[in-house]
Coordinates of N, CA and C in Angstrom, one line a residue:
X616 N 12.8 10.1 -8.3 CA 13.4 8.8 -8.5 C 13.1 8.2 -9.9
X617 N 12.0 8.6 -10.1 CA 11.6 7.7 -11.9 C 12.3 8.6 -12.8
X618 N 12.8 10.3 -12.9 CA 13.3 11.0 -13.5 C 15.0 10.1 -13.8
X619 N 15.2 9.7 -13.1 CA 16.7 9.8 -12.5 C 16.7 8.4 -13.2
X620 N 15.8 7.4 -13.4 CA 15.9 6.1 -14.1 C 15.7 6.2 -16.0
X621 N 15.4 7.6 -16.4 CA 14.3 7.5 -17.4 C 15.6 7.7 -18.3
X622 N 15.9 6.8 -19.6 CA 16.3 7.1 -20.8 C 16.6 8.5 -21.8
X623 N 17.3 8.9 -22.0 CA 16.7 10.1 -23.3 C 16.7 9.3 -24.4
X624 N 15.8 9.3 -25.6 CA 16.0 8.7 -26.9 C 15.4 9.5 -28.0
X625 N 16.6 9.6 -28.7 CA 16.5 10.6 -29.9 C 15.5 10.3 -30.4
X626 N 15.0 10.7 -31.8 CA 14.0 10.4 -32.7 C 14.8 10.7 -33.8
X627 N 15.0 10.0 -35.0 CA 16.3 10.1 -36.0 C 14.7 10.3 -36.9
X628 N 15.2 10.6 -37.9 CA 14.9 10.5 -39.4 C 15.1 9.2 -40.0
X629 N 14.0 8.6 -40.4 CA 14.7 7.0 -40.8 C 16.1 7.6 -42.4
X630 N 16.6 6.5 -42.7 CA 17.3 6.4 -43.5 C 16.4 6.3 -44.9
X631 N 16.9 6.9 -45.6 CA 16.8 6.8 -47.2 C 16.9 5.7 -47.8
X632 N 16.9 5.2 -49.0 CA 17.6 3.9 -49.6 C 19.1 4.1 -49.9
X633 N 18.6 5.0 -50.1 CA 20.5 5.5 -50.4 C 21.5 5.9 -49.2
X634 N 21.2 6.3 -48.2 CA 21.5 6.2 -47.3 C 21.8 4.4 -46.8
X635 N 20.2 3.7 -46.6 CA 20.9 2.5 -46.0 C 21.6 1.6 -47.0
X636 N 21.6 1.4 -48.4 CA 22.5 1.1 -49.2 C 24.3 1.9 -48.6
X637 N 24.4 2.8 -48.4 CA 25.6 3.4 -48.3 C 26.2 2.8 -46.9
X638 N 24.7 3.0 -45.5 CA 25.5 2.1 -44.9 C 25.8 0.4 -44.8
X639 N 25.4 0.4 -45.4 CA 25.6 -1.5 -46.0 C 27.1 -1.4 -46.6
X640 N 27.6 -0.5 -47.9 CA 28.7 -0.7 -47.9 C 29.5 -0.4 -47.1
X641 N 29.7 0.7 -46.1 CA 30.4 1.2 -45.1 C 30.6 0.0 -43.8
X642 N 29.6 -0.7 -43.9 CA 29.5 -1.8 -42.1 C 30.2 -2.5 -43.3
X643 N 30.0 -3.3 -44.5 CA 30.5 -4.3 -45.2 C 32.5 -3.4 -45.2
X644 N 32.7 -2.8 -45.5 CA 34.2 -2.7 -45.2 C 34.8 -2.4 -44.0
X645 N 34.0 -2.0 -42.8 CA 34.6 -2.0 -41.7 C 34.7 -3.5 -41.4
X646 N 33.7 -4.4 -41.8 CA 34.0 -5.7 -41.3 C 35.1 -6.2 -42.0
X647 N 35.5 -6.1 -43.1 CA 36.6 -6.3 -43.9 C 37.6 -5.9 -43.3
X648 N 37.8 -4.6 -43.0 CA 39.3 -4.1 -42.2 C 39.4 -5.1 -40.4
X649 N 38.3 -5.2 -39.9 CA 38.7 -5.8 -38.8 C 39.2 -7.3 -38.9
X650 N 38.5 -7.7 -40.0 CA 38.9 -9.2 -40.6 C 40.5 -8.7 -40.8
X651 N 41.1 -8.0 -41.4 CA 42.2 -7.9 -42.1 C 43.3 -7.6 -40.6
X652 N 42.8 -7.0 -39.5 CA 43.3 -6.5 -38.7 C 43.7 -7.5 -37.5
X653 N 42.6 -8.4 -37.3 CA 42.6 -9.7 -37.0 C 43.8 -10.8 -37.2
X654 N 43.7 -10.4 -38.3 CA 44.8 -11.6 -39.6 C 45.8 -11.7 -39.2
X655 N 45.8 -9.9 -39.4 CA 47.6 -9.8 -39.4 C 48.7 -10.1 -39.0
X656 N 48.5 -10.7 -37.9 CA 49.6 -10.8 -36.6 C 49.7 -12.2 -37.2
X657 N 49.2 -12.6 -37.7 CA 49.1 -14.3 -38.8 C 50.2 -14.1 -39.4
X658 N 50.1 -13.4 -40.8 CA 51.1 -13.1 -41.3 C 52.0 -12.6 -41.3
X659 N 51.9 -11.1 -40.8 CA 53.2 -11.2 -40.2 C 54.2 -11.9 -39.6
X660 N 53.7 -12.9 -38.7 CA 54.4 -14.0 -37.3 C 55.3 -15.2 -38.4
X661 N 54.3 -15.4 -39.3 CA 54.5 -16.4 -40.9 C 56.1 -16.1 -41.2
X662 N 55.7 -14.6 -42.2 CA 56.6 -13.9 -42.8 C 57.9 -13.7 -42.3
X663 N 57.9 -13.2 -40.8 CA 58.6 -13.0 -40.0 C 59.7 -14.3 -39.5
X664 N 58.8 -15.6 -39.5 CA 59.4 -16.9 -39.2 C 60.7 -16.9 -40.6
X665 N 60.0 -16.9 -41.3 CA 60.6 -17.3 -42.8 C 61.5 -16.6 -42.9
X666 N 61.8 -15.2 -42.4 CA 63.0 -14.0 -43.1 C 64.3 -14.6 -41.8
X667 N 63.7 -15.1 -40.6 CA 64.3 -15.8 -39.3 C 65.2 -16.5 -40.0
X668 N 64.4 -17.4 -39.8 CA 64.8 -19.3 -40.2 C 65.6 -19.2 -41.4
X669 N 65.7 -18.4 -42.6 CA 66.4 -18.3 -43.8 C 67.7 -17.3 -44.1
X670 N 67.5 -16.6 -42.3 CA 68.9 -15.3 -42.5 C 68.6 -14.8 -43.8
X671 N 67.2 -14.2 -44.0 CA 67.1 -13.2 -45.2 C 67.5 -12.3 -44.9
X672 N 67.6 -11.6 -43.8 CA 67.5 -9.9 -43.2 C 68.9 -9.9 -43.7
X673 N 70.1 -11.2 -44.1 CA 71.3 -10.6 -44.0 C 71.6 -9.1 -45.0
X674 N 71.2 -9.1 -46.0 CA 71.3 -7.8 -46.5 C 71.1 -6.7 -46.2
X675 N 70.3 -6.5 -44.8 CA 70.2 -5.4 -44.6 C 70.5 -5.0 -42.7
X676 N 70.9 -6.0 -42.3 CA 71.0 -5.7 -40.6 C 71.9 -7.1 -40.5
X677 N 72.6 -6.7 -39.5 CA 73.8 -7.5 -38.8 C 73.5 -8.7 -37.8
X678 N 71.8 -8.8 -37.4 CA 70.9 -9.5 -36.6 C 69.9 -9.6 -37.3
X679 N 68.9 -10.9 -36.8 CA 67.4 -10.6 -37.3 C 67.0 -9.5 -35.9
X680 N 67.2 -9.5 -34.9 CA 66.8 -8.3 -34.1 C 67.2 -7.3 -34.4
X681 N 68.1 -6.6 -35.0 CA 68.1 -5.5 -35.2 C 67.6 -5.6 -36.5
X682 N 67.5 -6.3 -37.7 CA 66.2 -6.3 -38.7 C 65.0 -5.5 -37.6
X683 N 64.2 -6.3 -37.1 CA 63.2 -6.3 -36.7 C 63.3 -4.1 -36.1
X684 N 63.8 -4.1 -35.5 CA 64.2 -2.8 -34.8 C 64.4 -1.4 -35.9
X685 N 65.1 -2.1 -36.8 CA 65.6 -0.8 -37.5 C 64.6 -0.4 -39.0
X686 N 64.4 -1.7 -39.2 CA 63.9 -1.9 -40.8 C 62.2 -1.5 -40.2
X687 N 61.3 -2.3 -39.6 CA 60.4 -2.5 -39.0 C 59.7 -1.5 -37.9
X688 N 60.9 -1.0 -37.1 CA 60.6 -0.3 -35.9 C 60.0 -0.4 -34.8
X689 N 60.2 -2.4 -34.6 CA 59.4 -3.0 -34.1 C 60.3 -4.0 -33.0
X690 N 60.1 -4.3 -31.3 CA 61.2 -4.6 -30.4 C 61.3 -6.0 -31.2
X691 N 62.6 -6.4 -30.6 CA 62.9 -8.0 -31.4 C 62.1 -9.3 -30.4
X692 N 61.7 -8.3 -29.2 CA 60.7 -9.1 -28.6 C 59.7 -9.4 -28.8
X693 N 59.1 -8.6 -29.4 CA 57.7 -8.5 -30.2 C 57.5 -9.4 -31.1
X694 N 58.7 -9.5 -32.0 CA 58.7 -10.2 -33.3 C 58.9 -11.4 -32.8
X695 N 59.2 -11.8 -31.8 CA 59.8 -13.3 -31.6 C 58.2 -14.5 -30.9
X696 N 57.7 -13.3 -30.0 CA 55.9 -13.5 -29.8 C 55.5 -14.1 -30.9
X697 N 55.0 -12.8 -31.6 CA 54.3 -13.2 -33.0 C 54.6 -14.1 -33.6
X698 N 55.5 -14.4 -33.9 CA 56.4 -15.5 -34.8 C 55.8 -16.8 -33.9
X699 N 56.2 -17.1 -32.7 CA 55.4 -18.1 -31.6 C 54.1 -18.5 -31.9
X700 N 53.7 -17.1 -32.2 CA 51.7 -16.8 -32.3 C 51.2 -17.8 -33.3
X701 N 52.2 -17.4 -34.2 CA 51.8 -18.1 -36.3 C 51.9 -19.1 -35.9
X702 N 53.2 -19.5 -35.3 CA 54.0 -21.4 -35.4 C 52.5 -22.1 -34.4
X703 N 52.1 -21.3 -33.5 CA 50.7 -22.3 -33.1 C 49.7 -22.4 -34.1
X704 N 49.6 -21.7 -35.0 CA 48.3 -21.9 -35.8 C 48.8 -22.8 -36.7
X705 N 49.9 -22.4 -36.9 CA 50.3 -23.7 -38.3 C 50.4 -24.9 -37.3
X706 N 50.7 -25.2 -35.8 CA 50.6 -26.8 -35.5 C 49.6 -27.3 -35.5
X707 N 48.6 -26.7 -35.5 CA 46.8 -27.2 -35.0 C 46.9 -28.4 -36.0
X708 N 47.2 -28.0 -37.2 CA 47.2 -28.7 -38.9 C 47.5 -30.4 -38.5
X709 N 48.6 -30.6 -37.6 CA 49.0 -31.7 -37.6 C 48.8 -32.7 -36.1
X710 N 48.0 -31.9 -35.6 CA 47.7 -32.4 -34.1 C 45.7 -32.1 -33.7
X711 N 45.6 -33.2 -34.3 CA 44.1 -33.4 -34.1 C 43.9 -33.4 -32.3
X712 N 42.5 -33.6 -32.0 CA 42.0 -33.7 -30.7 C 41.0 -34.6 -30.8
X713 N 40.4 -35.4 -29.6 CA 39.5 -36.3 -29.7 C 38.5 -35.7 -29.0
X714 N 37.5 -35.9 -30.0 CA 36.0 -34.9 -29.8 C 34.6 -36.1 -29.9
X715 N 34.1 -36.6 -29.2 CA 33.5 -37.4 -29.5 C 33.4 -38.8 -29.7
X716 N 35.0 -39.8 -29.3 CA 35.5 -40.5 -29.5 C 36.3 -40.5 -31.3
X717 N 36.6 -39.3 -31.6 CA 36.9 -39.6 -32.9 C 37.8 -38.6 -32.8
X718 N 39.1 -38.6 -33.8 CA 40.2 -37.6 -33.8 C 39.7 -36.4 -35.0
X719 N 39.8 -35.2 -34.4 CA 39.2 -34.7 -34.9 C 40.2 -32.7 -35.2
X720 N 40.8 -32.5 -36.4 CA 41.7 -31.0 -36.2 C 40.3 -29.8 -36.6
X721 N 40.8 -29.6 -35.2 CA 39.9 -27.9 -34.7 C 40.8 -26.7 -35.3
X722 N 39.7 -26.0 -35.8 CA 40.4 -24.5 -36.1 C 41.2 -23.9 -35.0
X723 N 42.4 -23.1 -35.5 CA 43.6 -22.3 -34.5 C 42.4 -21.0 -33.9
X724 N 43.2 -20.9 -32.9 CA 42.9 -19.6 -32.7 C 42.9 -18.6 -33.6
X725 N 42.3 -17.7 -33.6 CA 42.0 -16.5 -33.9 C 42.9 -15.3 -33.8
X726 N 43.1 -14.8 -31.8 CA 43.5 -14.1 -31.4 C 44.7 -14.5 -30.7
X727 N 45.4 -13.5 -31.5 CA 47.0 -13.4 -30.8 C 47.0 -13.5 -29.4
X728 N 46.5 -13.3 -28.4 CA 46.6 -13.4 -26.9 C 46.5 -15.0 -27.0
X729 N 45.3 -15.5 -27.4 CA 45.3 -16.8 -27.4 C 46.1 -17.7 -27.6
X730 N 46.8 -17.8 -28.8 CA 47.8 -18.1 -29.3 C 49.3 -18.1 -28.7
X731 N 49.3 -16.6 -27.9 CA 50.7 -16.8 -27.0 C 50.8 -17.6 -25.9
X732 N 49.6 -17.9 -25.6 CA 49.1 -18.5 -24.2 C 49.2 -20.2 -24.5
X733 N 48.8 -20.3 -26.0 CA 49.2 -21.8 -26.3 C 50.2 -21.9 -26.2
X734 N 51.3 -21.1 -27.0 CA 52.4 -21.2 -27.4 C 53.8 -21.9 -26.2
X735 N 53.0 -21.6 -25.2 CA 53.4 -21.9 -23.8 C 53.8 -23.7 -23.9
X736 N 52.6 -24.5 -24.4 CA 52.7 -25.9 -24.4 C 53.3 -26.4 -25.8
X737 N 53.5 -27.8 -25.4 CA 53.8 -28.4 -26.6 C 53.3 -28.6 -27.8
X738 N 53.7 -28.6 -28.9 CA 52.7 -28.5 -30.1 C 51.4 -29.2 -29.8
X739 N 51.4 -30.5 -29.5 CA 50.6 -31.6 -29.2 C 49.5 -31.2 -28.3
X740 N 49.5 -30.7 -27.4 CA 48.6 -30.3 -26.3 C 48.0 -29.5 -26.6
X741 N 48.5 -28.1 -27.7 CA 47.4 -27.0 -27.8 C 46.3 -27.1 -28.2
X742 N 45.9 -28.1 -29.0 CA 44.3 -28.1 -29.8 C 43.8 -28.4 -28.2
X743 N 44.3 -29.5 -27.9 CA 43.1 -30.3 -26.6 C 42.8 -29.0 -25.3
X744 N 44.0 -28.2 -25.6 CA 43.6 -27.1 -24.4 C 43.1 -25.9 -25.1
X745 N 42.8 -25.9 -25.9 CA 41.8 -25.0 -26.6 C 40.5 -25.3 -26.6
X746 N 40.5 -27.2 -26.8 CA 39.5 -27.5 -27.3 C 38.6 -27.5 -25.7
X747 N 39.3 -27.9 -24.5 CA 38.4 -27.7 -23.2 C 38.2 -26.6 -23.1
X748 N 38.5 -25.5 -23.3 CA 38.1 -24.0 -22.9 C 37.4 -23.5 -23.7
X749 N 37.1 -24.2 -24.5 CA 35.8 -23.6 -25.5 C 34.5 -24.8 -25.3
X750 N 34.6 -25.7 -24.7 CA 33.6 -26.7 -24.5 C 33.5 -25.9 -23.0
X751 N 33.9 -25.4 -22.1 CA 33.6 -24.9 -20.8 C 33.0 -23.8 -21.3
X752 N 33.6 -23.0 -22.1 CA 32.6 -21.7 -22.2 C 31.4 -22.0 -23.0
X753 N 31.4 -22.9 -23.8 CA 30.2 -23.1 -24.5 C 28.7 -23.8 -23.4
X754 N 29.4 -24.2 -22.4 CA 28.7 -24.8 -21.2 C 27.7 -23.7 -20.7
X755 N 28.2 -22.5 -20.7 CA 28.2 -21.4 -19.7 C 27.2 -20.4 -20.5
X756 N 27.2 -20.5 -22.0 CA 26.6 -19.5 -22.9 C 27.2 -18.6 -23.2
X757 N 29.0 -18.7 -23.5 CA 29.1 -17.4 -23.9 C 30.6 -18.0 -24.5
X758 N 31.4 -17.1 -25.2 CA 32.4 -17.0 -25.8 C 33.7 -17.6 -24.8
X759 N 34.6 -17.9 -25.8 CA 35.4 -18.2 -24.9 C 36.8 -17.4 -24.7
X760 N 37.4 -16.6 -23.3 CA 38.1 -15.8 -23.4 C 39.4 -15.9 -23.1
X761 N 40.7 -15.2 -23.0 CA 41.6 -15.4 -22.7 C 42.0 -15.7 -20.9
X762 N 40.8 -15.1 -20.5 CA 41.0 -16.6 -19.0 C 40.8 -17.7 -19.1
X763 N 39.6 -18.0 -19.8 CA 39.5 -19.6 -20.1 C 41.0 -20.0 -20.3
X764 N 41.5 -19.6 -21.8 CA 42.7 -20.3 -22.4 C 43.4 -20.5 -20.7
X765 N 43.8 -19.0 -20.4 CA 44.9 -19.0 -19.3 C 45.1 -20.0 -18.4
X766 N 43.6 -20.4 -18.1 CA 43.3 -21.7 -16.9 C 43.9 -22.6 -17.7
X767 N 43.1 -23.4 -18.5 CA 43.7 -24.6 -18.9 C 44.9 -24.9 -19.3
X768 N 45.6 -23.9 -19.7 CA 47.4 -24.0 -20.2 C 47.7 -23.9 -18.6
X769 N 47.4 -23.3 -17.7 CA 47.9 -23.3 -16.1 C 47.6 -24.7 -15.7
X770 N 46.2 -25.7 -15.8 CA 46.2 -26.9 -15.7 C 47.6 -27.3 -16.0
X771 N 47.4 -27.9 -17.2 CA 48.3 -29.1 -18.3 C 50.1 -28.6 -17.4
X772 N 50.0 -27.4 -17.0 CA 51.8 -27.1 -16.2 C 52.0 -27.1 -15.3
X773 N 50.3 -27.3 -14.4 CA 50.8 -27.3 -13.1 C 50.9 -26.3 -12.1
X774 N 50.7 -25.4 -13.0 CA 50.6 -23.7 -12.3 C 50.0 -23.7 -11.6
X775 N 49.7 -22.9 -11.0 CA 48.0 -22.6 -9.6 C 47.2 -21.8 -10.6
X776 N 46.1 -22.2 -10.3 CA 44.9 -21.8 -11.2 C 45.0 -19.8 -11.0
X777 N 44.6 -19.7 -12.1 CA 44.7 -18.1 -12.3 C 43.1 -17.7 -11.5
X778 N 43.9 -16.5 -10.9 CA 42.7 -15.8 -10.3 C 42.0 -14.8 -11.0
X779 N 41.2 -13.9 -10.3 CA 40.0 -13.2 -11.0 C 41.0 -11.9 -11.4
X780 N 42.1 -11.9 -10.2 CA 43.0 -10.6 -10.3 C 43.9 -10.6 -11.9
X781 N 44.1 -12.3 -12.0 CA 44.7 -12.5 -13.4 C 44.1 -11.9 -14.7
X782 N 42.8 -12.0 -14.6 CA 41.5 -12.2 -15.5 C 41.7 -10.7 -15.8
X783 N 41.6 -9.7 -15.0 CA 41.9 -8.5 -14.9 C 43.1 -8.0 -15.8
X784 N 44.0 -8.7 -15.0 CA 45.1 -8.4 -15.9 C 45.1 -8.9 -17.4
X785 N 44.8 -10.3 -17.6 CA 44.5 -10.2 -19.2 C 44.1 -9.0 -19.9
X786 N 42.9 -8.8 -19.4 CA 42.4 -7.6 -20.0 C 43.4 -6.1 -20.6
X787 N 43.9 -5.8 -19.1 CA 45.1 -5.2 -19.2 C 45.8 -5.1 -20.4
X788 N 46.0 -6.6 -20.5 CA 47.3 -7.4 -21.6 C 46.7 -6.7 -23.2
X789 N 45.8 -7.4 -23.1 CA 43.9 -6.6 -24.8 C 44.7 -5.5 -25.0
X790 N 44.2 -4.6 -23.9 CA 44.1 -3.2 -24.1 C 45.7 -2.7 -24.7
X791 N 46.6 -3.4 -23.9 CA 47.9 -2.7 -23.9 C 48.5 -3.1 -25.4
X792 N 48.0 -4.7 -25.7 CA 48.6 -4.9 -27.1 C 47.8 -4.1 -28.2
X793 N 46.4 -3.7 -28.1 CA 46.2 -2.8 -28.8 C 46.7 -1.6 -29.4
X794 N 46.9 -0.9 -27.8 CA 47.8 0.2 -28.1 C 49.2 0.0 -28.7
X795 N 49.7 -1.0 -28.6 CA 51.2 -1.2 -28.9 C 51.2 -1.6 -30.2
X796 N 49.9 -2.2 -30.8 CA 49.8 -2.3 -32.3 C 49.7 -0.6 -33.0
X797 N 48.9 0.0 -32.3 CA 49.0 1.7 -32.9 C 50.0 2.1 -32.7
X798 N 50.6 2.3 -31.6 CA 51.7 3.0 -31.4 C 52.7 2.6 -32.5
X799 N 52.9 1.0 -33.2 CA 54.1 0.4 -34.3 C 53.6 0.9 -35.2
X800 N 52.1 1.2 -35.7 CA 52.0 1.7 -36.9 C 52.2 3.1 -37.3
X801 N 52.0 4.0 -35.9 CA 52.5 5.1 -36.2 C 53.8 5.5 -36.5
X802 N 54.8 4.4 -35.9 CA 56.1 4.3 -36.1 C 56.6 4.4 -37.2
X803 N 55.8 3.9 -37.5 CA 56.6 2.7 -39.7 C 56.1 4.5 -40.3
X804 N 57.4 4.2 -41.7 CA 57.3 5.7 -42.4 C 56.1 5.4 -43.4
X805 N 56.0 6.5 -44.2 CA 55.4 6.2 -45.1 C 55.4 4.7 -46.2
X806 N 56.6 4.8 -46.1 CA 57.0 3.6 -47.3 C 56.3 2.3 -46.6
X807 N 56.9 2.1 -45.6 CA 57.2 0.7 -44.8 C 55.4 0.4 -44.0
X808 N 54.3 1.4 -44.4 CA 53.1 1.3 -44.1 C 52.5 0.6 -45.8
X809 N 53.0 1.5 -46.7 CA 52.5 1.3 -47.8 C 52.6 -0.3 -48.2
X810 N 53.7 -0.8 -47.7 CA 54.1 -2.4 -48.2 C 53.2 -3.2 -47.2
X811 N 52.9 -2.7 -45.8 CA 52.0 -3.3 -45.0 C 50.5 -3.5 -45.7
X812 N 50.4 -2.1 -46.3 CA 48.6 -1.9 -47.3 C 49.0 -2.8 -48.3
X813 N 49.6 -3.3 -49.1 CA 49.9 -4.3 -50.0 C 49.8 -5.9 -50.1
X814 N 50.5 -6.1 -48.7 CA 50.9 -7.1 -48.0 C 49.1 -7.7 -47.9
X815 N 48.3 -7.0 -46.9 CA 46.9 -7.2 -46.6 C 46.4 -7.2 -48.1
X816 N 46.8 -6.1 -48.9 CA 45.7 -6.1 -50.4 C 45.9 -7.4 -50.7
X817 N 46.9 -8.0 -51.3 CA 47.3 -9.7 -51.7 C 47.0 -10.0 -51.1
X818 N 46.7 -10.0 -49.6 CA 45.9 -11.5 -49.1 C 44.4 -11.6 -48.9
X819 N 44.0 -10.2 -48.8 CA 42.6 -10.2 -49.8 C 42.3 -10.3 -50.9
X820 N 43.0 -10.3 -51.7 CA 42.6 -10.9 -53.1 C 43.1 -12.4 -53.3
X821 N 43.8 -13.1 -52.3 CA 43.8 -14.7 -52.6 C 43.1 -15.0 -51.9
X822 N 42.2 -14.7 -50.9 CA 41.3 -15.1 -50.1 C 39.7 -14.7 -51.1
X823 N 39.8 -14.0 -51.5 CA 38.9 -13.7 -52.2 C 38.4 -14.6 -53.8
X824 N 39.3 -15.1 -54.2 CA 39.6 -15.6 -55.4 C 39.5 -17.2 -54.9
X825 N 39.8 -17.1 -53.8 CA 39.6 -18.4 -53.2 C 38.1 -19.1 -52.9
X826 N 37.5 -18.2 -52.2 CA 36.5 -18.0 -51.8 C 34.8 -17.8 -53.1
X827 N 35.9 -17.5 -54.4 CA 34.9 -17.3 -55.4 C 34.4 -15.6 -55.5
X828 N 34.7 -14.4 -54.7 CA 34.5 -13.4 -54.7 C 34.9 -12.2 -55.4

């Protein structure tokens, strides 16, 4: 019985200086790429709004959906999400929340799931239902997740409160948009990746420059 509970644990070699110097730069750019990975659906959704709203694609596709489809390789459903995702971050800007008795503009979300789940409500209401599902989870000791969000946008509409089966399925939702982010990038050719690595380089270097770095 105590066999069956007992750990195996290696015994490594500690690290070198050069070694842990090497891995300090290596964790310092994986944190960089997940920051940049994070982002994207930002700009993109941005970018994507703007080529919309201005009939840029006319030079090259007969639709902005089939822009999105042929140029991109990406469903025109997808791009119309995303685009949703941005337009909630850019409202947060103009729609404070009362925190304390004082009007107060909270940072947007982060994560695209979040975001689509705002996108649901009116400009006006998303900070205040972001802002309770992060004061509930903060209650609780932990992060706040895409059930939280789910509930309180189901509040403010009236929906019936999401179940644990929901919660589940969010999850689902993670996982699957993950994959559907790899699967687009495997899609894109060479070219249309390289403008993507560009696209991110420039906005790490304005963020950077911004930032003093």
């Amino acid at each position: 019985m105590g066999k069956r509970n007992q750990v195996a644990v290696t015994t490594w070699r500690p690290l070198s200086r050069q070694e842990a110097n090497r891995l300090q730069e290596c964790e310092a750019r994986i944190r960089k790429a997940l920051d940049d990975m994070r982002d994207a659906w930002k700009e993109f959704g941005s970018a994507m709004g703007e080529v919309n709203e201005a009939e840029l694609w006319r030079g090259k596709a007969d639709s902005f959906g089939a822009y999105c489809e042929v140029e991109w390789k990406i469903p025109r459903a997808t791009c119309y999400e995303w685009m949703a995702a941005a337009g909630v971050v850019v409202s947060f800007k103009d729609n404070p929340v009362v925190i304390d008795g004082e009007c107060k503009v909270i940072d947007p979300p982060n994560r695209i799931q979040h975001a689509k789940l705002l996108a649901r409500l009116p400009a006006i209401m998303r900070p205040q239902a972001l802002q309770n599902a992060k004061a509930k989870a903060e209650c609780e000791g932990r992060e706040v997740t895409t059930y939280d969000i789910r509930r309180e946008v189901a509040l403010i509409l009236h929906e019936p409160e999401p179940t644990s089966n929901d919660y589940q399925r969010s999850k689902r939702e993670q996982q699957a948009f993950r994959n559907q982010m790899l699967s687009l990038w495997e899609k894109l050719d060479s070219n249309n990746k390289c403008e993507v690595l560009v696209i991110l380089q420039m906005r790490w270097k304005k963020e950077s420059s911004r930032h003093g770095g």
